[in-house]
Amino acid sequence: MTLRMAMVGGGPGSFIGPVHRMAAELDGKFRLVAGAFSRDAGRNAQAARAWDVASDRAYGDYRAMIAGEAARHDGAQLVAVVTPNHLHFEVAAAALQAGLHVMSDKPATLNLAEARALAGIVAASGRLYGLTHVYTGYPMVREAREMVRRGDLGRIRKIVVEYAQGWLSRPLEQGGDKQAGWRADPAQAGVGGCIGDIGTHAFNLAEFIGGAPVERLCADLAAVVPGRVLDDDCNVLLRFAGGARGVLIASQISAGGRNGLNIKVYGETGGLAWNHERHTELTVDWLDAPSQVLHAGSAYLSAPARSASRIPAGHPEGFIEAFANLYSDVADAIVAGRATADPAPGIAAGVRGMAFVERAVAASRDGAGWVALGEAA
């Protein structure tokens, strides 16, 4: 069964819009049929032509799109929200209230108050809400999670997660760069810069693999580049339920860094390590046994890891395929008529992500030291 999808945002010049479209259609479970891709009529029409969307289904704004699709017998069933952060809440809420499912880019909303409100709307709507924390879609991330779940490493003691980028080492937003511009603008990005853009990914990954929620944090955030308002470098100590300690580093001024996401999880009897730039491998170092390197696509992996792979070991899959796994999870849940399928992140992950951003920003600003995260896991 192929479900019909509409998209808000993602027009010419967008990085994430084409990613959503390719990922959604990869397994044949969704087809893009409508959109409000840009406020600019020409760019909106250009996107529709490029993606084979009928001209009468390229709407001038998301409100017209939702109303127009609701009036059709073959209207969209899911709305993908790929706008800057400040529009996430209003688009997702309107879609859910109109009876449509939602897949949203992260973070879920502009702030924690909106995330909590959206959680109520999701619950009342009876519709599914997915959040594209894409790294949870990688096969070896799911294998790492299963190893922790099974207790292979014993009780978890320490988690270290780092996300290093260097693309904002210069003030690109001051030169008109669109992608840098909205991320540096509090009105569009929210109270967090780097912490909201990539720090939320690191936070989500630590909880996803580690299996325990963060309870307390101690944050040191900075806007390193002169003239920048929002943080571009973040260092956060973490304490997890169950006693594990953690360190989270997120930086967009680490010159030379590309998309340097890596995580290490240490238990009583061993540790594991996953690196995004070598994402088909999972390294396991044992306390009293030789180290292992596990490979995506292999028959010896757990069922969640095997089901996330499409091709045999040695044939690398990547970012689009990981994104597609999240869309596949949500499509399967829609068809089955059940709540968002684990392990695809949903609104609960969205609320926790916004709580992490706001607590970290406030704690760093106020020099508050250790503070409670204070949001239900």
Tab-separated table of C-alpha atoms in Angstrom:
chain	number	residue	atom	x	y	z
A	1	MET	CA	0.000	0.000	0.000
A	2	THR	CA	1.446	3.366	-1.051
A	3	LEU	CA	0.451	6.279	1.159
A	4	ARG	CA	0.058	9.821	-0.159
A	5	MET	CA	2.306	12.543	1.277
A	6	ALA	CA	2.334	16.337	1.137
A	7	MET	CA	5.302	18.525	2.084
A	8	VAL	CA	5.531	21.972	3.648
A	9	GLY	CA	8.851	23.684	2.881
A	10	GLY	CA	11.741	22.025	1.110
A	11	GLY	CA	11.759	24.167	-2.031
A	12	PRO	CA	14.787	25.056	-4.188
A	13	GLY	CA	17.853	25.711	-2.045
A	14	SER	CA	16.708	23.464	0.803
A	15	PHE	CA	19.012	20.687	1.963
A	16	ILE	CA	16.508	18.662	3.951
A	17	GLY	CA	13.470	18.847	1.650
A	18	PRO	CA	14.927	16.623	-1.085
A	19	VAL	CA	16.223	14.253	1.609
A	20	HIS	CA	12.705	13.792	3.015
A	21	ARG	CA	11.268	13.214	-0.439
A	22	MET	CA	13.891	10.649	-1.459
A	23	ALA	CA	13.657	8.843	1.872
A	24	ALA	CA	9.867	8.742	1.899
A	25	GLU	CA	9.690	7.256	-1.603
A	26	LEU	CA	12.646	4.871	-1.357
A	27	ASP	CA	10.670	1.800	-0.276
A	28	GLY	CA	7.516	2.615	-2.234
A	29	LYS	CA	5.505	3.192	0.931
A	30	PHE	CA	4.886	6.914	0.292
A	31	ARG	CA	4.425	9.064	-2.798
A	32	LEU	CA	4.710	12.857	-2.804
A	33	VAL	CA	1.473	14.211	-4.305
A	34	ALA	CA	1.185	17.787	-3.001
A	35	GLY	CA	3.062	20.555	-1.295
A	36	ALA	CA	3.501	24.135	-0.238
A	37	PHE	CA	7.206	24.125	-1.013
A	38	SER	CA	7.941	27.857	-0.943
A	39	ARG	CA	6.220	31.178	-0.320
A	40	ASP	CA	7.683	32.318	-3.634
A	41	ALA	CA	5.270	31.249	-6.396
A	42	GLY	CA	8.028	30.645	-8.923
A	43	ARG	CA	10.104	28.496	-6.599
A	44	ASN	CA	6.990	26.644	-5.477
A	45	ALA	CA	6.142	25.785	-9.088
A	46	GLN	CA	9.758	24.845	-9.790
A	47	ALA	CA	9.745	22.315	-6.945
A	48	ALA	CA	6.439	20.839	-8.121
A	49	ARG	CA	7.790	20.334	-11.641
A	50	ALA	CA	11.013	18.794	-10.379
A	51	TRP	CA	9.130	16.322	-8.196
A	52	ASP	CA	6.311	15.541	-10.647
A	53	VAL	CA	3.613	17.107	-8.468
A	54	ALA	CA	0.553	18.360	-10.374
A	55	SER	CA	0.515	22.154	-10.690
A	56	ASP	CA	-2.918	22.429	-9.017
A	57	ARG	CA	-1.488	20.626	-5.970
A	58	ALA	CA	1.393	23.090	-5.474
A	59	TYR	CA	-0.319	25.380	-2.968
A	60	GLY	CA	0.584	28.923	-1.975
A	61	ASP	CA	0.658	28.125	1.760
A	62	TYR	CA	0.158	25.201	4.094
A	63	ARG	CA	-3.357	26.238	5.148
A	64	ALA	CA	-4.566	26.154	1.549
A	65	MET	CA	-2.761	22.841	1.070
A	66	ILE	CA	-4.411	21.172	4.051
A	67	ALA	CA	-7.850	22.446	3.050
A	68	GLY	CA	-7.363	21.489	-0.584
A	69	GLU	CA	-6.114	18.006	0.171
A	70	ALA	CA	-8.879	17.379	2.710
A	71	ALA	CA	-11.439	18.091	-0.004
A	72	ARG	CA	-10.035	15.448	-2.374
A	73	HIS	CA	-10.901	11.776	-2.364
A	74	ASP	CA	-7.247	11.098	-3.152
A	75	GLY	CA	-5.843	13.724	-0.783
A	76	ALA	CA	-2.631	13.472	1.179
A	77	GLN	CA	-2.596	11.226	4.235
A	78	LEU	CA	0.626	12.516	5.811
A	79	VAL	CA	2.281	15.934	5.930
A	80	ALA	CA	6.071	16.231	6.056
A	81	VAL	CA	7.162	19.401	7.882
A	82	VAL	CA	10.571	20.542	6.594
A	83	THR	CA	10.495	24.259	7.439
A	84	PRO	CA	12.672	26.258	9.844
A	85	ASN	CA	11.886	25.555	13.498
A	86	HIS	CA	9.483	28.443	14.112
A	87	LEU	CA	6.869	26.925	11.785
A	88	HIS	CA	7.030	23.338	13.015
A	89	PHE	CA	4.315	23.679	15.651
A	90	GLU	CA	1.702	25.520	13.632
A	91	VAL	CA	2.040	23.313	10.558
A	92	ALA	CA	2.057	20.051	12.515
A	93	ALA	CA	-0.880	21.142	14.684
A	94	ALA	CA	-2.976	22.173	11.678
A	95	ALA	CA	-2.268	18.896	9.904
A	96	LEU	CA	-3.075	16.740	12.940
A	97	GLN	CA	-6.279	18.643	13.659
A	98	ALA	CA	-7.333	18.080	10.042
A	99	GLY	CA	-6.907	14.325	10.495
A	100	LEU	CA	-3.527	13.958	8.787
A	101	HIS	CA	-0.481	12.122	10.067
A	102	VAL	CA	2.740	14.116	10.461
A	103	MET	CA	6.445	13.522	9.913
A	104	SER	CA	8.428	16.500	11.192
A	105	ASP	CA	12.014	17.510	10.923
A	106	LYS	CA	13.697	18.081	14.263
A	107	PRO	CA	13.575	19.782	16.703
A	108	ALA	CA	9.847	19.270	17.165
A	109	THR	CA	9.029	22.921	17.856
A	110	LEU	CA	10.476	26.346	18.569
A	111	ASN	CA	10.280	25.919	22.356
A	112	LEU	CA	9.249	23.576	25.158
A	113	ALA	CA	5.809	25.158	25.666
A	114	GLU	CA	4.954	24.444	22.037
A	115	ALA	CA	6.264	20.879	22.316
A	116	ARG	CA	4.051	20.193	25.318
A	117	ALA	CA	1.056	21.687	23.524
A	118	LEU	CA	1.786	19.602	20.454
A	119	ALA	CA	1.938	16.442	22.567
A	120	GLY	CA	-1.628	17.163	23.677
A	121	ILE	CA	-2.730	17.711	20.086
A	122	VAL	CA	-1.110	14.451	18.965
A	123	ALA	CA	-2.890	12.547	21.735
A	124	ALA	CA	-6.262	14.108	20.925
A	125	SER	CA	-5.926	13.622	17.176
A	126	GLY	CA	-5.498	9.866	17.094
A	127	ARG	CA	-2.949	10.374	14.343
A	128	LEU	CA	0.709	9.430	14.147
A	129	TYR	CA	3.551	11.861	14.649
A	130	GLY	CA	7.109	10.980	13.652
A	131	LEU	CA	10.259	13.017	14.296
A	132	THR	CA	13.258	12.570	12.024
A	133	HIS	CA	16.103	11.927	14.400
A	134	VAL	CA	17.722	10.226	11.438
A	135	TYR	CA	20.640	8.573	13.236
A	136	THR	CA	18.262	6.178	14.994
A	137	GLY	CA	17.582	4.715	11.540
A	138	TYR	CA	21.089	3.355	10.982
A	139	PRO	CA	21.335	-0.443	11.270
A	140	MET	CA	24.382	-0.420	13.560
A	141	VAL	CA	22.814	2.161	15.865
A	142	ARG	CA	19.888	-0.208	16.249
A	143	GLU	CA	22.331	-3.063	16.852
A	144	ALA	CA	24.052	-1.011	19.565
A	145	ARG	CA	20.706	-0.369	21.203
A	146	GLU	CA	19.865	-4.072	21.167
A	147	MET	CA	23.217	-4.956	22.746
A	148	VAL	CA	22.527	-2.558	25.608
A	149	ARG	CA	18.945	-3.845	25.953
A	150	ARG	CA	20.155	-7.447	26.165
A	151	GLY	CA	22.672	-6.552	28.857
A	152	ASP	CA	25.665	-7.614	26.746
A	153	LEU	CA	27.817	-4.865	28.295
A	154	GLY	CA	26.475	-5.240	31.812
A	155	ARG	CA	25.180	-2.196	33.653
A	156	ILE	CA	25.935	0.967	31.691
A	157	ARG	CA	28.395	3.271	33.442
A	158	LYS	CA	29.380	5.989	30.949
A	159	ILE	CA	28.185	7.488	27.647
A	160	VAL	CA	30.235	9.919	25.574
A	161	VAL	CA	28.658	11.495	22.482
A	162	GLU	CA	30.276	14.096	20.221
A	163	TYR	CA	28.883	15.926	17.204
A	164	ALA	CA	31.527	18.136	15.584
A	165	GLN	CA	30.903	20.367	12.572
A	166	GLY	CA	32.956	23.279	11.327
A	167	TRP	CA	30.743	24.932	8.728
A	168	LEU	CA	29.816	27.870	11.001
A	169	SER	CA	33.421	28.708	11.888
A	170	ARG	CA	32.886	31.924	9.924
A	171	PRO	CA	29.884	34.303	10.258
A	172	LEU	CA	28.111	32.995	7.155
A	173	GLU	CA	24.799	34.382	8.366
A	174	GLN	CA	26.183	37.900	8.016
A	175	GLY	CA	26.856	37.302	4.312
A	176	GLY	CA	23.368	36.183	3.358
A	177	ASP	CA	23.763	32.391	3.578
A	178	LYS	CA	20.180	31.120	3.878
A	179	GLN	CA	20.926	27.949	5.838
A	180	ALA	CA	23.161	29.780	8.313
A	181	GLY	CA	20.803	32.753	8.480
A	182	TRP	CA	17.751	31.091	9.960
A	183	ARG	CA	19.828	28.934	12.295
A	184	ALA	CA	21.424	32.084	13.770
A	185	ASP	CA	18.097	33.892	14.204
A	186	PRO	CA	16.321	33.322	17.545
A	187	ALA	CA	12.970	34.159	15.947
A	188	GLN	CA	13.340	31.200	13.573
A	189	ALA	CA	15.629	28.784	15.453
A	190	GLY	CA	14.508	29.342	19.060
A	191	VAL	CA	16.664	29.898	22.140
A	192	GLY	CA	19.290	27.382	21.045
A	193	GLY	CA	21.616	27.497	18.063
A	194	CYS	CA	23.992	24.558	17.823
A	195	ILE	CA	22.340	22.919	20.832
A	196	GLY	CA	19.006	22.818	18.991
A	197	ASP	CA	20.347	22.045	15.528
A	198	ILE	CA	22.719	19.148	16.248
A	199	GLY	CA	22.867	18.941	20.051
A	200	THR	CA	19.353	17.481	20.050
A	201	HIS	CA	20.581	14.693	17.744
A	202	ALA	CA	23.426	13.861	20.131
A	203	PHE	CA	21.071	13.941	23.123
A	204	ASN	CA	18.522	11.718	21.393
A	205	LEU	CA	21.192	9.228	20.334
A	206	ALA	CA	22.581	8.961	23.873
A	207	GLU	CA	19.146	8.136	25.275
A	208	PHE	CA	18.214	5.887	22.329
A	209	ILE	CA	21.269	3.636	22.582
A	210	GLY	CA	21.869	3.952	26.326
A	211	GLY	CA	18.299	3.018	27.190
A	212	ALA	CA	17.994	5.388	30.153
A	213	PRO	CA	16.763	8.990	30.285
A	214	VAL	CA	18.967	11.902	31.247
A	215	GLU	CA	17.915	13.179	34.679
A	216	ARG	CA	20.397	16.021	35.310
A	217	LEU	CA	22.791	18.143	33.290
A	218	CYS	CA	25.520	20.742	33.701
A	219	ALA	CA	25.961	22.940	30.623
A	220	ASP	CA	28.569	25.320	29.229
A	221	LEU	CA	27.392	26.907	25.960
A	222	ALA	CA	29.038	29.724	24.030
A	223	ALA	CA	28.644	31.893	20.943
A	224	VAL	CA	32.268	31.803	19.821
A	225	VAL	CA	32.070	33.665	16.504
A	226	PRO	CA	31.897	37.442	17.137
A	227	GLY	CA	28.481	38.948	16.502
A	228	ARG	CA	26.628	35.656	16.795
A	229	VAL	CA	23.684	35.638	19.220
A	230	LEU	CA	22.931	31.925	19.545
A	231	ASP	CA	25.371	29.285	20.766
A	232	ASP	CA	27.708	27.628	18.285
A	233	ASP	CA	29.677	25.473	20.758
A	234	CYS	CA	28.216	23.285	23.516
A	235	ASN	CA	29.689	21.159	26.308
A	236	VAL	CA	27.273	19.328	28.599
A	237	LEU	CA	27.794	16.849	31.450
A	238	LEU	CA	24.974	14.333	31.864
A	239	ARG	CA	23.650	12.050	34.577
A	240	PHE	CA	21.338	9.246	33.518
A	241	ALA	CA	18.691	7.335	35.436
A	242	GLY	CA	20.378	4.250	36.837
A	243	GLY	CA	23.617	6.042	37.669
A	244	ALA	CA	25.511	6.319	34.377
A	245	ARG	CA	27.496	9.505	33.738
A	246	GLY	CA	27.849	11.133	30.350
A	247	VAL	CA	29.510	13.832	28.292
A	248	LEU	CA	27.881	15.555	25.316
A	249	ILE	CA	29.840	17.803	22.962
A	250	ALA	CA	28.154	19.592	20.065
A	251	SER	CA	30.019	22.178	18.035
A	252	GLN	CA	29.605	23.961	14.715
A	253	ILE	CA	32.843	25.929	15.018
A	254	SER	CA	35.153	22.886	15.088
A	255	ALA	CA	37.077	23.951	11.974
A	256	GLY	CA	37.614	21.023	9.621
A	257	GLY	CA	34.778	19.014	11.152
A	258	ARG	CA	32.335	17.686	8.567
A	259	ASN	CA	29.558	15.687	10.226
A	260	GLY	CA	31.581	14.173	13.029
A	261	LEU	CA	29.001	12.328	15.084
A	262	ASN	CA	30.272	9.496	17.253
A	263	ILE	CA	29.145	7.792	20.431
A	264	LYS	CA	30.799	5.480	22.946
A	265	VAL	CA	28.892	3.486	25.569
A	266	TYR	CA	30.752	1.752	28.389
A	267	GLY	CA	29.341	-0.941	30.653
A	268	GLU	CA	30.729	-3.223	33.343
A	269	THR	CA	32.182	-5.787	30.929
A	270	GLY	CA	32.866	-3.843	27.746
A	271	GLY	CA	32.162	-0.844	25.571
A	272	LEU	CA	30.878	-0.113	22.100
A	273	ALA	CA	31.640	2.686	19.654
A	274	TRP	CA	29.805	3.947	16.550
A	275	ASN	CA	31.046	6.646	14.192
A	276	HIS	CA	28.798	8.228	11.580
A	277	GLU	CA	31.562	8.440	8.991
A	278	ARG	CA	32.069	4.650	9.350
A	279	HIS	CA	28.415	3.949	9.971
A	280	THR	CA	28.353	0.374	8.652
A	281	GLU	CA	30.607	-0.758	11.520
A	282	LEU	CA	30.082	-1.146	15.259
A	283	THR	CA	33.203	-1.692	17.363
A	284	VAL	CA	32.891	-3.649	20.601
A	285	ASP	CA	35.826	-3.687	23.038
A	286	TRP	CA	35.594	-6.315	25.774
A	287	LEU	CA	37.229	-6.105	29.191
A	288	ASP	CA	38.539	-9.674	29.086
A	289	ALA	CA	38.213	-10.746	25.458
A	290	PRO	CA	39.379	-9.662	22.007
A	291	SER	CA	37.727	-6.685	20.357
A	292	GLN	CA	35.094	-7.191	17.657
A	293	VAL	CA	33.984	-5.198	14.621
A	294	LEU	CA	30.392	-5.922	13.581
A	295	HIS	CA	29.236	-5.088	10.058
A	296	ALA	CA	25.869	-3.911	8.757
A	297	GLY	CA	23.985	-6.393	6.603
A	298	SER	CA	25.416	-9.424	8.392
A	299	ALA	CA	23.334	-12.452	9.338
A	300	TYR	CA	24.650	-12.492	12.920
A	301	LEU	CA	23.047	-9.136	13.830
A	302	SER	CA	19.828	-8.673	15.782
A	303	ALA	CA	16.455	-8.545	14.013
A	304	PRO	CA	16.117	-4.725	14.372
A	305	ALA	CA	19.521	-4.227	12.735
A	306	ARG	CA	18.886	-6.754	9.957
A	307	SER	CA	15.496	-5.264	9.111
A	308	ALA	CA	17.100	-1.817	8.719
A	309	SER	CA	19.496	-3.074	6.018
A	310	ARG	CA	18.487	-3.429	2.372
A	311	ILE	CA	21.667	-4.867	0.840
A	312	PRO	CA	24.364	-7.392	1.885
A	313	ALA	CA	27.378	-6.651	4.050
A	314	GLY	CA	30.103	-4.689	2.307
A	315	HIS	CA	27.645	-2.641	0.237
A	316	PRO	CA	27.357	0.607	2.199
A	317	GLU	CA	24.010	2.245	2.831
A	318	GLY	CA	23.833	5.763	4.176
A	319	PHE	CA	21.946	8.858	5.204
A	320	ILE	CA	18.986	8.536	2.803
A	321	GLU	CA	18.456	4.902	3.757
A	322	ALA	CA	18.542	5.709	7.483
A	323	PHE	CA	15.998	8.471	6.890
A	324	ALA	CA	13.923	6.012	4.863
A	325	ASN	CA	13.855	3.571	7.783
A	326	LEU	CA	12.009	6.164	9.864
A	327	TYR	CA	9.490	6.767	7.081
A	328	SER	CA	9.100	3.007	6.691
A	329	ASP	CA	8.423	2.610	10.423
A	330	VAL	CA	5.725	5.279	10.310
A	331	ALA	CA	4.149	3.886	7.119
A	332	ASP	CA	3.933	0.427	8.692
A	333	ALA	CA	2.332	1.923	11.795
A	334	ILE	CA	-0.235	3.853	9.749
A	335	VAL	CA	-1.197	0.789	7.733
A	336	ALA	CA	-1.420	-1.334	10.894
A	337	GLY	CA	-3.429	1.356	12.691
A	338	ARG	CA	-1.199	1.451	15.738
A	339	ALA	CA	0.821	4.081	17.611
A	340	THR	CA	4.129	5.197	16.099
A	341	ALA	CA	6.274	2.101	15.828
A	342	ASP	CA	9.259	1.818	18.111
A	343	PRO	CA	12.049	2.675	17.423
A	344	ALA	CA	10.966	5.630	15.255
A	345	PRO	CA	11.114	8.758	17.463
A	346	GLY	CA	7.789	10.453	18.178
A	347	ILE	CA	6.406	13.372	20.131
A	348	ALA	CA	7.819	12.148	23.458
A	349	ALA	CA	11.312	12.443	21.979
A	350	GLY	CA	10.353	15.880	20.702
A	351	VAL	CA	9.323	17.107	24.149
A	352	ARG	CA	12.481	15.737	25.752
A	353	GLY	CA	14.623	17.333	23.069
A	354	MET	CA	13.112	20.764	23.676
A	355	ALA	CA	13.445	20.334	27.438
A	356	PHE	CA	17.131	19.519	26.936
A	357	VAL	CA	17.665	22.653	24.817
A	358	GLU	CA	15.919	25.032	27.204
A	359	ARG	CA	17.468	23.586	30.372
A	360	ALA	CA	20.967	23.629	28.862
A	361	VAL	CA	20.654	27.196	27.556
A	362	ALA	CA	19.288	28.507	30.851
A	363	ALA	CA	21.760	26.600	33.019
A	364	SER	CA	24.714	27.843	30.999
A	365	ARG	CA	23.468	31.432	30.918
A	366	ASP	CA	22.808	31.502	34.664
A	367	GLY	CA	25.896	29.549	35.726
A	368	ALA	CA	23.518	27.244	37.539
A	369	GLY	CA	25.716	24.147	37.602
A	370	TRP	CA	23.777	20.910	37.831
A	371	VAL	CA	20.041	21.193	37.050
A	372	ALA	CA	17.240	18.672	36.673
A	373	LEU	CA	16.000	17.995	33.172
A	374	GLY	CA	12.549	17.764	34.695
A	375	GLU	CA	10.598	16.201	31.819
A	376	ALA	CA	9.051	12.743	31.848
A	377	ALA	CA	10.903	10.165	29.788
